[in-house]
Amino acid sequence: MKTGFFLFAACAALAAVQAQETTNSTVKYIDYSSLKKFTRAPTTQQSSTSGSQQKQREQAETPAPTRVPVPTRPDPRATEAPTPAPTLAPTPAPTPAPTPDPGPWEAKWIDHDQVKPFAQPEPVTISEKAAVKFKPQIHITNGCHPYPAVNEAGETSGGLKTKGAPSAGCKGSGWGSQVYGRSTWVRGVWAIMYSWYFPKDSPSSGLGHRHDWEHVIVWIDNPDIKNPKILAVTPSAHSGYSKQVPPSADCVDGTSVKVKYESKWPVNHALDSTTEGGDFQDLITWDQLSDNARRAMNGVGWGKANTPFNDGNFQPKLDKAWPF
């Protein structure tokens, strides 16, 4: 009996202790329904506004990031331009071989009336313009008229025998005539040599010789001034010269000196100044001749006559004709 009583009492005490602990741990809840709506304190709002403005300023000061273009993938269907070939350095021109010496000129004679003259070119250089401006006129008193001596191919006139009248067979070429020119400075004076060729020089039948060359030298002060002045004239005469310093006004027509081709029997023909007007011929200068024509003029032998303006005779004749 006692044992059961003690067990009962112990269980009752334990139950009382558990009930006390349960009462002490009960959670109490607050009823917020009766409270007014919560309002944020002004200080907190200002702080938040200030922070927002600061953030906006930082965003304004911070530059926007640069947009990096996204590479596009090439269309495989498009045709790519071919890579150009590298530019090569130009190939230097080969050094020309030296021109072989053609050797002595072999004369090519043709009939005197088959030689075609050179047409007078348009003057370009100072010397060419002066040569045309002062081109002389020649009056034929007796004997042959002037003929072309050489053509473009270098073929030369065969001339005429000294038979018949002084002008027999040589009264003028059907192709036209020619006067040859060459000029240079001589001791400060400009000299222009004008030369004519005649198929024969025959005062009368049987006298004289095949071929004849005559020339006149016109001396001027300067070809490169507006109005050059004729200082002297020296016509050729029997391997020498007659000299007019200055020429008579009656023997000059503007800028053209007047000369005559004449023979006083039994002496051969020569040039001299004259008051009579004469004829003009197409002028061709030494530099305007073809290469073969110049070679012919330098290489052909004309018997008792000689080419006054070729390389071998030009300067010596100028020195001999010096009129001052």
PDB file of C-alpha atoms in Angstrom:
ATOM      1  CA  MET A   1       0.000   0.000   0.000  1.00  0.00           C
ATOM      2  CA  LYS A   2       2.763   2.350   0.960  1.00  0.00           C
ATOM      3  CA  THR A   3       4.629   1.602  -2.229  1.00  0.00           C
ATOM      4  CA  GLY A   4       1.678   2.482  -4.397  1.00  0.00           C
ATOM      5  CA  PHE A   5       1.142   5.659  -2.482  1.00  0.00           C
ATOM      6  CA  PHE A   6       4.703   6.793  -3.092  1.00  0.00           C
ATOM      7  CA  LEU A   7       4.484   6.094  -6.807  1.00  0.00           C
ATOM      8  CA  PHE A   8       1.332   8.060  -7.095  1.00  0.00           C
ATOM      9  CA  ALA A   9       2.789  10.994  -5.190  1.00  0.00           C
ATOM     10  CA  ALA A  10       5.892  11.001  -7.395  1.00  0.00           C
ATOM     11  CA  CYS A  11       3.871  11.004 -10.592  1.00  0.00           C
ATOM     12  CA  ALA A  12       1.724  13.851  -9.285  1.00  0.00           C
ATOM     13  CA  ALA A  13       4.803  15.925  -8.454  1.00  0.00           C
ATOM     14  CA  LEU A  14       6.302  15.300 -11.877  1.00  0.00           C
ATOM     15  CA  ALA A  15       3.089  16.370 -13.566  1.00  0.00           C
ATOM     16  CA  ALA A  16       3.008  19.571 -11.539  1.00  0.00           C
ATOM     17  CA  VAL A  17       6.559  20.473 -12.562  1.00  0.00           C
ATOM     18  CA  GLN A  18       5.810  19.913 -16.304  1.00  0.00           C
ATOM     19  CA  ALA A  19       2.691  22.047 -16.039  1.00  0.00           C
ATOM     20  CA  GLN A  20       4.685  24.873 -14.507  1.00  0.00           C
ATOM     21  CA  GLU A  21       7.315  24.782 -17.333  1.00  0.00           C
ATOM     22  CA  THR A  22       4.628  24.805 -19.965  1.00  0.00           C
ATOM     23  CA  THR A  23       3.046  27.904 -18.457  1.00  0.00           C
ATOM     24  CA  ASN A  24       6.383  29.768 -18.324  1.00  0.00           C
ATOM     25  CA  SER A  25       7.287  29.064 -22.013  1.00  0.00           C
ATOM     26  CA  THR A  26       4.017  30.291 -23.558  1.00  0.00           C
ATOM     27  CA  VAL A  27       4.737  32.804 -26.410  1.00  0.00           C
ATOM     28  CA  LYS A  28       2.903  36.089 -26.272  1.00  0.00           C
ATOM     29  CA  TYR A  29       1.927  37.784 -29.623  1.00  0.00           C
ATOM     30  CA  ILE A  30       1.426  41.566 -30.228  1.00  0.00           C
ATOM     31  CA  ASP A  31      -1.658  42.735 -32.071  1.00  0.00           C
ATOM     32  CA  TYR A  32      -0.557  45.279 -34.730  1.00  0.00           C
ATOM     33  CA  SER A  33      -3.979  45.861 -36.170  1.00  0.00           C
ATOM     34  CA  SER A  34      -4.582  48.693 -33.793  1.00  0.00           C
ATOM     35  CA  LEU A  35      -1.393  50.527 -34.803  1.00  0.00           C
ATOM     36  CA  LYS A  36      -1.311  53.330 -37.419  1.00  0.00           C
ATOM     37  CA  LYS A  37       0.481  52.889 -40.732  1.00  0.00           C
ATOM     38  CA  PHE A  38       4.234  53.073 -40.345  1.00  0.00           C
ATOM     39  CA  THR A  39       5.791  56.315 -41.654  1.00  0.00           C
ATOM     40  CA  ARG A  40       9.532  56.476 -42.417  1.00  0.00           C
ATOM     41  CA  ALA A  41      11.364  59.145 -40.514  1.00  0.00           C
ATOM     42  CA  PRO A  42      12.274  62.286 -42.524  1.00  0.00           C
ATOM     43  CA  THR A  43      15.978  61.847 -41.847  1.00  0.00           C
ATOM     44  CA  THR A  44      15.921  58.455 -43.401  1.00  0.00           C
ATOM     45  CA  GLN A  45      14.160  59.819 -46.557  1.00  0.00           C
ATOM     46  CA  GLN A  46      16.684  62.628 -47.007  1.00  0.00           C
ATOM     47  CA  SER A  47      19.531  60.220 -46.674  1.00  0.00           C
ATOM     48  CA  SER A  48      17.951  57.994 -49.282  1.00  0.00           C
ATOM     49  CA  THR A  49      17.360  60.961 -51.651  1.00  0.00           C
ATOM     50  CA  SER A  50      20.932  62.139 -51.223  1.00  0.00           C
ATOM     51  CA  GLY A  51      22.184  58.680 -52.022  1.00  0.00           C
ATOM     52  CA  SER A  52      20.049  58.549 -55.160  1.00  0.00           C
ATOM     53  CA  GLN A  53      21.383  61.917 -56.403  1.00  0.00           C
ATOM     54  CA  GLN A  54      24.947  60.833 -55.721  1.00  0.00           C
ATOM     55  CA  LYS A  55      24.329  57.682 -57.741  1.00  0.00           C
ATOM     56  CA  GLN A  56      22.914  59.763 -60.645  1.00  0.00           C
ATOM     57  CA  ARG A  57      25.967  62.045 -60.634  1.00  0.00           C
ATOM     58  CA  GLU A  58      28.288  59.060 -60.686  1.00  0.00           C
ATOM     59  CA  GLN A  59      26.337  57.624 -63.599  1.00  0.00           C
ATOM     60  CA  ALA A  60      26.548  60.977 -65.471  1.00  0.00           C
ATOM     61  CA  GLU A  61      30.279  61.270 -64.868  1.00  0.00           C
ATOM     62  CA  THR A  62      30.970  57.720 -65.856  1.00  0.00           C
ATOM     63  CA  PRO A  63      31.269  57.575 -69.725  1.00  0.00           C
ATOM     64  CA  ALA A  64      29.248  55.040 -71.545  1.00  0.00           C
ATOM     65  CA  PRO A  65      31.335  52.058 -72.587  1.00  0.00           C
ATOM     66  CA  THR A  66      32.532  52.041 -76.207  1.00  0.00           C
ATOM     67  CA  ARG A  67      30.556  49.663 -78.292  1.00  0.00           C
ATOM     68  CA  VAL A  68      32.877  47.120 -79.818  1.00  0.00           C
ATOM     69  CA  PRO A  69      31.714  46.080 -83.276  1.00  0.00           C
ATOM     70  CA  VAL A  70      30.959  42.453 -83.516  1.00  0.00           C
ATOM     71  CA  PRO A  71      32.836  40.947 -86.463  1.00  0.00           C
ATOM     72  CA  THR A  72      30.599  39.609 -89.105  1.00  0.00           C
ATOM     73  CA  ARG A  73      31.235  36.313 -90.681  1.00  0.00           C
ATOM     74  CA  PRO A  74      32.035  36.662 -94.416  1.00  0.00           C
ATOM     75  CA  ASP A  75      29.519  35.304 -96.797  1.00  0.00           C
ATOM     76  CA  PRO A  76      31.098  32.138 -98.215  1.00  0.00           C
ATOM     77  CA  ARG A  77      29.146  32.689-101.411  1.00  0.00           C
ATOM     78  CA  ALA A  78      30.915  36.010-102.110  1.00  0.00           C
ATOM     79  CA  THR A  79      33.917  35.838-104.443  1.00  0.00           C
ATOM     80  CA  GLU A  80      37.080  37.127-102.813  1.00  0.00           C
ATOM     81  CA  ALA A  81      39.256  39.533-104.823  1.00  0.00           C
ATOM     82  CA  PRO A  82      42.406  37.797-106.010  1.00  0.00           C
ATOM     83  CA  THR A  83      45.633  38.854-104.388  1.00  0.00           C
ATOM     84  CA  PRO A  84      47.443  41.160-106.864  1.00  0.00           C
ATOM     85  CA  ALA A  85      50.754  39.948-108.141  1.00  0.00           C
ATOM     86  CA  PRO A  86      53.758  41.836-106.799  1.00  0.00           C
ATOM     87  CA  THR A  87      55.000  44.690-108.990  1.00  0.00           C
ATOM     88  CA  LEU A  88      58.301  43.756-110.531  1.00  0.00           C
ATOM     89  CA  ALA A  89      61.083  46.234-111.046  1.00  0.00           C
ATOM     90  CA  PRO A  90      61.263  47.485-114.648  1.00  0.00           C
ATOM     91  CA  THR A  91      63.716  45.646-116.809  1.00  0.00           C
ATOM     92  CA  PRO A  92      66.498  48.037-117.799  1.00  0.00           C
ATOM     93  CA  ALA A  93      66.828  48.686-121.494  1.00  0.00           C
ATOM     94  CA  PRO A  94      69.691  46.756-122.984  1.00  0.00           C
ATOM     95  CA  THR A  95      72.742  48.771-123.861  1.00  0.00           C
ATOM     96  CA  PRO A  96      72.677  49.235-127.622  1.00  0.00           C
ATOM     97  CA  ALA A  97      75.550  47.780-129.499  1.00  0.00           C
ATOM     98  CA  PRO A  98      77.885  50.353-131.008  1.00  0.00           C
ATOM     99  CA  THR A  99      76.983  51.339-134.535  1.00  0.00           C
ATOM    100  CA  PRO A 100      79.401  49.611-136.857  1.00  0.00           C
ATOM    101  CA  ASP A 101      81.501  51.824-139.064  1.00  0.00           C
ATOM    102  CA  PRO A 102      79.762  51.752-142.451  1.00  0.00           C
ATOM    103  CA  GLY A 103      83.063  52.335-144.149  1.00  0.00           C
ATOM    104  CA  PRO A 104      83.733  54.639-147.100  1.00  0.00           C
ATOM    105  CA  TRP A 105      80.742  55.931-148.994  1.00  0.00           C
ATOM    106  CA  GLU A 106      80.180  54.342-152.370  1.00  0.00           C
ATOM    107  CA  ALA A 107      78.806  56.878-154.818  1.00  0.00           C
ATOM    108  CA  LYS A 108      75.460  56.082-156.411  1.00  0.00           C
ATOM    109  CA  TRP A 109      75.192  58.197-159.547  1.00  0.00           C
ATOM    110  CA  ILE A 110      71.890  58.854-161.288  1.00  0.00           C
ATOM    111  CA  ASP A 111      70.923  61.176-164.146  1.00  0.00           C
ATOM    112  CA  HIS A 112      71.098  64.838-163.202  1.00  0.00           C
ATOM    113  CA  ASP A 113      67.431  65.402-164.073  1.00  0.00           C
ATOM    114  CA  GLN A 114      66.235  62.457-161.921  1.00  0.00           C
ATOM    115  CA  VAL A 115      67.433  63.765-158.562  1.00  0.00           C
ATOM    116  CA  LYS A 116      64.473  64.821-156.432  1.00  0.00           C
ATOM    117  CA  PRO A 117      65.078  67.749-154.086  1.00  0.00           C
ATOM    118  CA  PHE A 118      64.199  67.893-150.398  1.00  0.00           C
ATOM    119  CA  ALA A 119      61.082  69.910-149.614  1.00  0.00           C
ATOM    120  CA  GLN A 120      61.833  72.960-147.482  1.00  0.00           C
ATOM    121  CA  PRO A 121      60.844  72.067-143.886  1.00  0.00           C
ATOM    122  CA  GLU A 122      59.157  74.438-141.495  1.00  0.00           C
ATOM    123  CA  PRO A 123      62.001  76.155-139.596  1.00  0.00           C
ATOM    124  CA  VAL A 124      62.131  75.352-135.891  1.00  0.00           C
ATOM    125  CA  THR A 125      65.496  76.342-134.450  1.00  0.00           C
ATOM    126  CA  ILE A 126      66.988  79.825-134.314  1.00  0.00           C
ATOM    127  CA  SER A 127      69.535  78.965-136.992  1.00  0.00           C
ATOM    128  CA  GLU A 128      66.879  77.482-139.296  1.00  0.00           C
ATOM    129  CA  LYS A 129      64.650  80.539-138.963  1.00  0.00           C
ATOM    130  CA  ALA A 130      67.568  82.849-139.706  1.00  0.00           C
ATOM    131  CA  ALA A 131      68.577  80.738-142.727  1.00  0.00           C
ATOM    132  CA  VAL A 132      65.080  81.025-144.203  1.00  0.00           C
ATOM    133  CA  LYS A 133      64.850  84.733-143.422  1.00  0.00           C
ATOM    134  CA  PHE A 134      68.115  85.584-145.201  1.00  0.00           C
ATOM    135  CA  LYS A 135      67.763  83.091-148.065  1.00  0.00           C
ATOM    136  CA  PRO A 136      69.348  84.680-151.175  1.00  0.00           C
ATOM    137  CA  GLN A 137      68.037  84.848-154.713  1.00  0.00           C
ATOM    138  CA  ILE A 138      70.148  83.888-157.711  1.00  0.00           C
ATOM    139  CA  HIS A 139      70.015  85.343-161.211  1.00  0.00           C
ATOM    140  CA  ILE A 140      71.381  83.119-164.028  1.00  0.00           C
ATOM    141  CA  THR A 141      73.153  85.360-166.526  1.00  0.00           C
ATOM    142  CA  ASN A 142      74.359  82.411-168.599  1.00  0.00           C
ATOM    143  CA  GLY A 143      75.100  78.734-168.156  1.00  0.00           C
ATOM    144  CA  CYS A 144      73.199  76.042-166.239  1.00  0.00           C
ATOM    145  CA  HIS A 145      70.441  76.611-163.741  1.00  0.00           C
ATOM    146  CA  PRO A 146      70.889  75.089-160.287  1.00  0.00           C
ATOM    147  CA  TYR A 147      69.789  71.472-159.777  1.00  0.00           C
ATOM    148  CA  PRO A 148      69.449  69.159-156.772  1.00  0.00           C
ATOM    149  CA  ALA A 149      72.732  67.378-156.066  1.00  0.00           C
ATOM    150  CA  VAL A 150      71.525  64.537-153.818  1.00  0.00           C
ATOM    151  CA  ASN A 151      68.270  62.847-152.885  1.00  0.00           C
ATOM    152  CA  GLU A 152      67.102  61.327-149.615  1.00  0.00           C
ATOM    153  CA  ALA A 153      68.640  57.935-150.403  1.00  0.00           C
ATOM    154  CA  GLY A 154      72.050  59.496-150.996  1.00  0.00           C
ATOM    155  CA  GLU A 155      71.956  59.091-154.769  1.00  0.00           C
ATOM    156  CA  THR A 156      73.858  61.895-156.463  1.00  0.00           C
ATOM    157  CA  SER A 157      73.694  63.732-159.752  1.00  0.00           C
ATOM    158  CA  GLY A 158      75.842  62.356-162.534  1.00  0.00           C
ATOM    159  CA  GLY A 159      76.225  65.827-164.058  1.00  0.00           C
ATOM    160  CA  LEU A 160      76.710  66.685-167.726  1.00  0.00           C
ATOM    161  CA  LYS A 161      79.519  66.649-170.235  1.00  0.00           C
ATOM    162  CA  THR A 162      80.884  69.973-171.437  1.00  0.00           C
ATOM    163  CA  LYS A 163      79.393  69.959-174.892  1.00  0.00           C
ATOM    164  CA  GLY A 164      76.877  72.161-176.594  1.00  0.00           C
ATOM    165  CA  ALA A 165      75.760  75.552-175.346  1.00  0.00           C
ATOM    166  CA  PRO A 166      76.559  76.629-171.769  1.00  0.00           C
ATOM    167  CA  SER A 167      72.954  75.890-170.751  1.00  0.00           C
ATOM    168  CA  ALA A 168      72.393  72.868-173.000  1.00  0.00           C
ATOM    169  CA  GLY A 169      70.556  70.151-171.069  1.00  0.00           C
ATOM    170  CA  CYS A 170      70.424  72.141-167.836  1.00  0.00           C
ATOM    171  CA  LYS A 171      67.801  74.844-168.100  1.00  0.00           C
ATOM    172  CA  GLY A 172      66.048  73.651-164.937  1.00  0.00           C
ATOM    173  CA  SER A 173      64.909  70.431-163.274  1.00  0.00           C
ATOM    174  CA  GLY A 174      61.349  69.269-163.638  1.00  0.00           C
ATOM    175  CA  TRP A 175      61.471  68.188-159.977  1.00  0.00           C
ATOM    176  CA  GLY A 176      62.464  71.631-158.761  1.00  0.00           C
ATOM    177  CA  SER A 177      65.755  73.016-157.597  1.00  0.00           C
ATOM    178  CA  GLN A 178      67.566  73.241-154.262  1.00  0.00           C
ATOM    179  CA  VAL A 179      69.769  75.535-152.203  1.00  0.00           C
ATOM    180  CA  TYR A 180      71.793  74.051-149.339  1.00  0.00           C
ATOM    181  CA  GLY A 181      72.478  75.897-146.093  1.00  0.00           C
ATOM    182  CA  ARG A 182      74.824  75.611-143.125  1.00  0.00           C
ATOM    183  CA  SER A 183      75.638  78.173-140.441  1.00  0.00           C
ATOM    184  CA  THR A 184      77.800  78.800-137.390  1.00  0.00           C
ATOM    185  CA  TRP A 185      79.561  81.474-135.333  1.00  0.00           C
ATOM    186  CA  VAL A 186      82.860  82.793-136.652  1.00  0.00           C
ATOM    187  CA  ARG A 187      84.738  85.175-134.346  1.00  0.00           C
ATOM    188  CA  GLY A 188      81.537  86.598-132.901  1.00  0.00           C
ATOM    189  CA  VAL A 189      79.723  86.935-136.252  1.00  0.00           C
ATOM    190  CA  TRP A 190      76.996  84.583-137.495  1.00  0.00           C
ATOM    191  CA  ALA A 191      77.852  83.128-140.908  1.00  0.00           C
ATOM    192  CA  ILE A 192      75.237  81.481-143.148  1.00  0.00           C
ATOM    193  CA  MET A 193      76.579  79.633-146.191  1.00  0.00           C
ATOM    194  CA  TYR A 194      74.180  79.034-149.118  1.00  0.00           C
ATOM    195  CA  SER A 195      75.331  76.598-151.830  1.00  0.00           C
ATOM    196  CA  TRP A 196      74.054  75.684-155.295  1.00  0.00           C
ATOM    197  CA  TYR A 197      74.935  72.720-157.529  1.00  0.00           C
ATOM    198  CA  PHE A 198      75.167  72.933-161.360  1.00  0.00           C
ATOM    199  CA  PRO A 199      75.459  69.841-163.633  1.00  0.00           C
ATOM    200  CA  LYS A 200      78.325  71.435-165.574  1.00  0.00           C
ATOM    201  CA  ASP A 201      80.451  74.576-165.733  1.00  0.00           C
ATOM    202  CA  SER A 202      81.042  75.272-169.411  1.00  0.00           C
ATOM    203  CA  PRO A 203      81.636  78.755-170.879  1.00  0.00           C
ATOM    204  CA  SER A 204      81.361  77.182-174.308  1.00  0.00           C
ATOM    205  CA  SER A 205      81.373  73.724-175.855  1.00  0.00           C
ATOM    206  CA  GLY A 206      84.424  71.741-174.833  1.00  0.00           C
ATOM    207  CA  LEU A 207      85.529  74.190-172.138  1.00  0.00           C
ATOM    208  CA  GLY A 208      85.025  73.829-168.433  1.00  0.00           C
ATOM    209  CA  HIS A 209      84.225  70.662-166.464  1.00  0.00           C
ATOM    210  CA  ARG A 210      81.465  68.353-165.298  1.00  0.00           C
ATOM    211  CA  HIS A 211      79.795  69.469-162.023  1.00  0.00           C
ATOM    212  CA  ASP A 212      80.020  72.871-160.404  1.00  0.00           C
ATOM    213  CA  TRP A 213      79.439  74.145-156.870  1.00  0.00           C
ATOM    214  CA  GLU A 214      79.085  77.830-155.994  1.00  0.00           C
ATOM    215  CA  HIS A 215      78.120  79.517-152.724  1.00  0.00           C
ATOM    216  CA  VAL A 216      77.595  82.830-150.999  1.00  0.00           C
ATOM    217  CA  ILE A 217      78.148  83.574-147.313  1.00  0.00           C
ATOM    218  CA  VAL A 218      75.852  86.061-145.592  1.00  0.00           C
ATOM    219  CA  TRP A 219      77.349  87.511-142.402  1.00  0.00           C
ATOM    220  CA  ILE A 220      74.908  88.854-139.790  1.00  0.00           C
ATOM    221  CA  ASP A 221      75.345  90.226-136.287  1.00  0.00           C
ATOM    222  CA  ASN A 222      73.087  87.870-134.328  1.00  0.00           C
ATOM    223  CA  PRO A 223      70.350  85.463-135.452  1.00  0.00           C
ATOM    224  CA  ASP A 224      68.646  85.549-132.047  1.00  0.00           C
ATOM    225  CA  ILE A 225      67.601  89.211-132.008  1.00  0.00           C
ATOM    226  CA  LYS A 226      64.436  90.737-133.409  1.00  0.00           C
ATOM    227  CA  ASN A 227      66.045  92.503-136.380  1.00  0.00           C
ATOM    228  CA  PRO A 228      69.410  90.981-137.316  1.00  0.00           C
ATOM    229  CA  LYS A 229      71.580  93.111-139.563  1.00  0.00           C
ATOM    230  CA  ILE A 230      73.532  91.995-142.636  1.00  0.00           C
ATOM    231  CA  LEU A 231      77.161  92.998-142.055  1.00  0.00           C
ATOM    232  CA  ALA A 232      78.788  91.554-145.186  1.00  0.00           C
ATOM    233  CA  VAL A 233      78.312  89.308-148.222  1.00  0.00           C
ATOM    234  CA  THR A 234      81.022  87.107-149.761  1.00  0.00           C
ATOM    235  CA  PRO A 235      80.115  85.322-153.064  1.00  0.00           C
ATOM    236  CA  SER A 236      82.434  82.540-154.245  1.00  0.00           C
ATOM    237  CA  ALA A 237      84.575  83.242-157.316  1.00  0.00           C
ATOM    238  CA  HIS A 238      87.158  80.836-158.794  1.00  0.00           C
ATOM    239  CA  SER A 239      88.321  79.269-155.521  1.00  0.00           C
ATOM    240  CA  GLY A 240      88.238  82.684-153.840  1.00  0.00           C
ATOM    241  CA  TYR A 241      85.704  85.327-152.810  1.00  0.00           C
ATOM    242  CA  SER A 242      84.558  88.806-153.641  1.00  0.00           C
ATOM    243  CA  LYS A 243      83.727  90.769-150.493  1.00  0.00           C
ATOM    244  CA  GLN A 244      81.139  93.491-149.898  1.00  0.00           C
ATOM    245  CA  VAL A 245      81.294  95.045-146.417  1.00  0.00           C
ATOM    246  CA  PRO A 246      78.507  96.046-146.062  1.00  0.00           C
ATOM    247  CA  PRO A 247      76.632  95.062-149.238  1.00  0.00           C
ATOM    248  CA  SER A 248      75.207  97.782-151.452  1.00  0.00           C
ATOM    249  CA  ALA A 249      71.559  98.533-150.723  1.00  0.00           C
ATOM    250  CA  ASP A 250      70.780  97.886-154.412  1.00  0.00           C
ATOM    251  CA  CYS A 251      72.068  94.332-154.013  1.00  0.00           C
ATOM    252  CA  VAL A 252      69.741  93.483-151.124  1.00  0.00           C
ATOM    253  CA  ASP A 253      65.992  92.972-151.319  1.00  0.00           C
ATOM    254  CA  GLY A 254      64.732  93.265-147.750  1.00  0.00           C
ATOM    255  CA  THR A 255      66.701  90.508-146.026  1.00  0.00           C
ATOM    256  CA  SER A 256      67.587  88.644-149.249  1.00  0.00           C
ATOM    257  CA  VAL A 257      70.882  89.328-150.960  1.00  0.00           C
ATOM    258  CA  LYS A 258      70.953  89.150-154.769  1.00  0.00           C
ATOM    259  CA  VAL A 259      73.688  87.252-156.587  1.00  0.00           C
ATOM    260  CA  LYS A 260      74.269  86.268-160.202  1.00  0.00           C
ATOM    261  CA  TYR A 261      75.807  83.186-161.812  1.00  0.00           C
ATOM    262  CA  GLU A 262      77.898  84.298-164.760  1.00  0.00           C
ATOM    263  CA  SER A 263      80.784  83.328-167.004  1.00  0.00           C
ATOM    264  CA  LYS A 264      82.938  85.825-168.851  1.00  0.00           C
ATOM    265  CA  TRP A 265      84.363  83.817-171.695  1.00  0.00           C
ATOM    266  CA  PRO A 266      86.622  81.925-171.610  1.00  0.00           C
ATOM    267  CA  VAL A 267      86.684  81.960-167.815  1.00  0.00           C
ATOM    268  CA  ASN A 268      84.467  79.547-165.925  1.00  0.00           C
ATOM    269  CA  HIS A 269      81.368  80.575-164.007  1.00  0.00           C
ATOM    270  CA  ALA A 270      81.370  82.352-160.665  1.00  0.00           C
ATOM    271  CA  LEU A 271      79.017  84.245-158.368  1.00  0.00           C
ATOM    272  CA  ASP A 272      78.907  87.972-157.782  1.00  0.00           C
ATOM    273  CA  SER A 273      76.541  90.498-156.250  1.00  0.00           C
ATOM    274  CA  THR A 274      73.970  92.026-158.562  1.00  0.00           C
ATOM    275  CA  THR A 275      71.139  94.517-158.613  1.00  0.00           C
ATOM    276  CA  GLU A 276      68.987  92.161-160.671  1.00  0.00           C
ATOM    277  CA  GLY A 277      66.409  90.013-158.949  1.00  0.00           C
ATOM    278  CA  GLY A 278      66.615  86.263-159.202  1.00  0.00           C
ATOM    279  CA  ASP A 279      64.890  83.036-158.225  1.00  0.00           C
ATOM    280  CA  PHE A 280      64.484  81.257-154.899  1.00  0.00           C
ATOM    281  CA  GLN A 281      64.878  77.528-154.325  1.00  0.00           C
ATOM    282  CA  ASP A 282      63.726  75.246-151.514  1.00  0.00           C
ATOM    283  CA  LEU A 283      66.237  75.484-148.678  1.00  0.00           C
ATOM    284  CA  ILE A 284      67.513  72.399-146.891  1.00  0.00           C
ATOM    285  CA  THR A 285      70.093  72.805-144.128  1.00  0.00           C
ATOM    286  CA  TRP A 286      72.896  70.409-143.311  1.00  0.00           C
ATOM    287  CA  ASP A 287      71.154  69.129-140.170  1.00  0.00           C
ATOM    288  CA  GLN A 288      67.903  68.578-142.068  1.00  0.00           C
ATOM    289  CA  LEU A 289      69.466  66.295-144.670  1.00  0.00           C
ATOM    290  CA  SER A 290      69.029  62.547-144.332  1.00  0.00           C
ATOM    291  CA  ASP A 291      71.974  60.548-143.001  1.00  0.00           C
ATOM    292  CA  ASN A 292      72.670  59.063-146.415  1.00  0.00           C
ATOM    293  CA  ALA A 293      72.558  62.482-148.052  1.00  0.00           C
ATOM    294  CA  ARG A 294      75.133  63.818-145.571  1.00  0.00           C
ATOM    295  CA  ARG A 295      77.329  60.768-146.087  1.00  0.00           C
ATOM    296  CA  ALA A 296      77.143  61.330-149.825  1.00  0.00           C
ATOM    297  CA  MET A 297      78.050  65.004-149.452  1.00  0.00           C
ATOM    298  CA  ASN A 298      81.038  64.030-147.320  1.00  0.00           C
ATOM    299  CA  GLY A 299      82.152  61.123-149.473  1.00  0.00           C
ATOM    300  CA  VAL A 300      81.384  61.871-153.120  1.00  0.00           C
ATOM    301  CA  GLY A 301      84.118  63.309-155.332  1.00  0.00           C
ATOM    302  CA  TRP A 302      82.869  65.901-157.822  1.00  0.00           C
ATOM    303  CA  GLY A 303      85.964  66.128-159.978  1.00  0.00           C
ATOM    304  CA  LYS A 304      87.192  69.721-160.161  1.00  0.00           C
ATOM    305  CA  ALA A 305      84.265  70.903-158.047  1.00  0.00           C
ATOM    306  CA  ASN A 306      83.899  70.338-154.328  1.00  0.00           C
ATOM    307  CA  THR A 307      81.043  70.501-151.846  1.00  0.00           C
ATOM    308  CA  PRO A 308      81.638  73.735-149.904  1.00  0.00           C
ATOM    309  CA  PHE A 309      79.423  72.961-146.901  1.00  0.00           C
ATOM    310  CA  ASN A 310      80.489  69.405-146.047  1.00  0.00           C
ATOM    311  CA  ASP A 311      82.454  68.559-142.912  1.00  0.00           C
ATOM    312  CA  GLY A 312      85.829  68.807-144.580  1.00  0.00           C
ATOM    313  CA  ASN A 313      85.320  72.135-146.381  1.00  0.00           C
ATOM    314  CA  PHE A 314      82.871  74.182-144.335  1.00  0.00           C
ATOM    315  CA  GLN A 315      85.137  75.702-141.696  1.00  0.00           C
ATOM    316  CA  PRO A 316      88.182  76.262-143.954  1.00  0.00           C
ATOM    317  CA  LYS A 317      86.043  78.146-146.476  1.00  0.00           C
ATOM    318  CA  LEU A 318      84.537  80.333-143.741  1.00  0.00           C
ATOM    319  CA  ASP A 319      88.018  81.208-142.555  1.00  0.00           C
ATOM    320  CA  LYS A 320      89.108  82.010-146.101  1.00  0.00           C
ATOM    321  CA  ALA A 321      86.022  84.150-146.755  1.00  0.00           C
ATOM    322  CA  TRP A 322      86.342  86.184-143.521  1.00  0.00           C
ATOM    323  CA  PRO A 323      85.561  89.733-144.704  1.00  0.00           C
ATOM    324  CA  PHE A 324      86.440  91.921-141.708  1.00  0.00           C
TER     325      PHE A 324
END
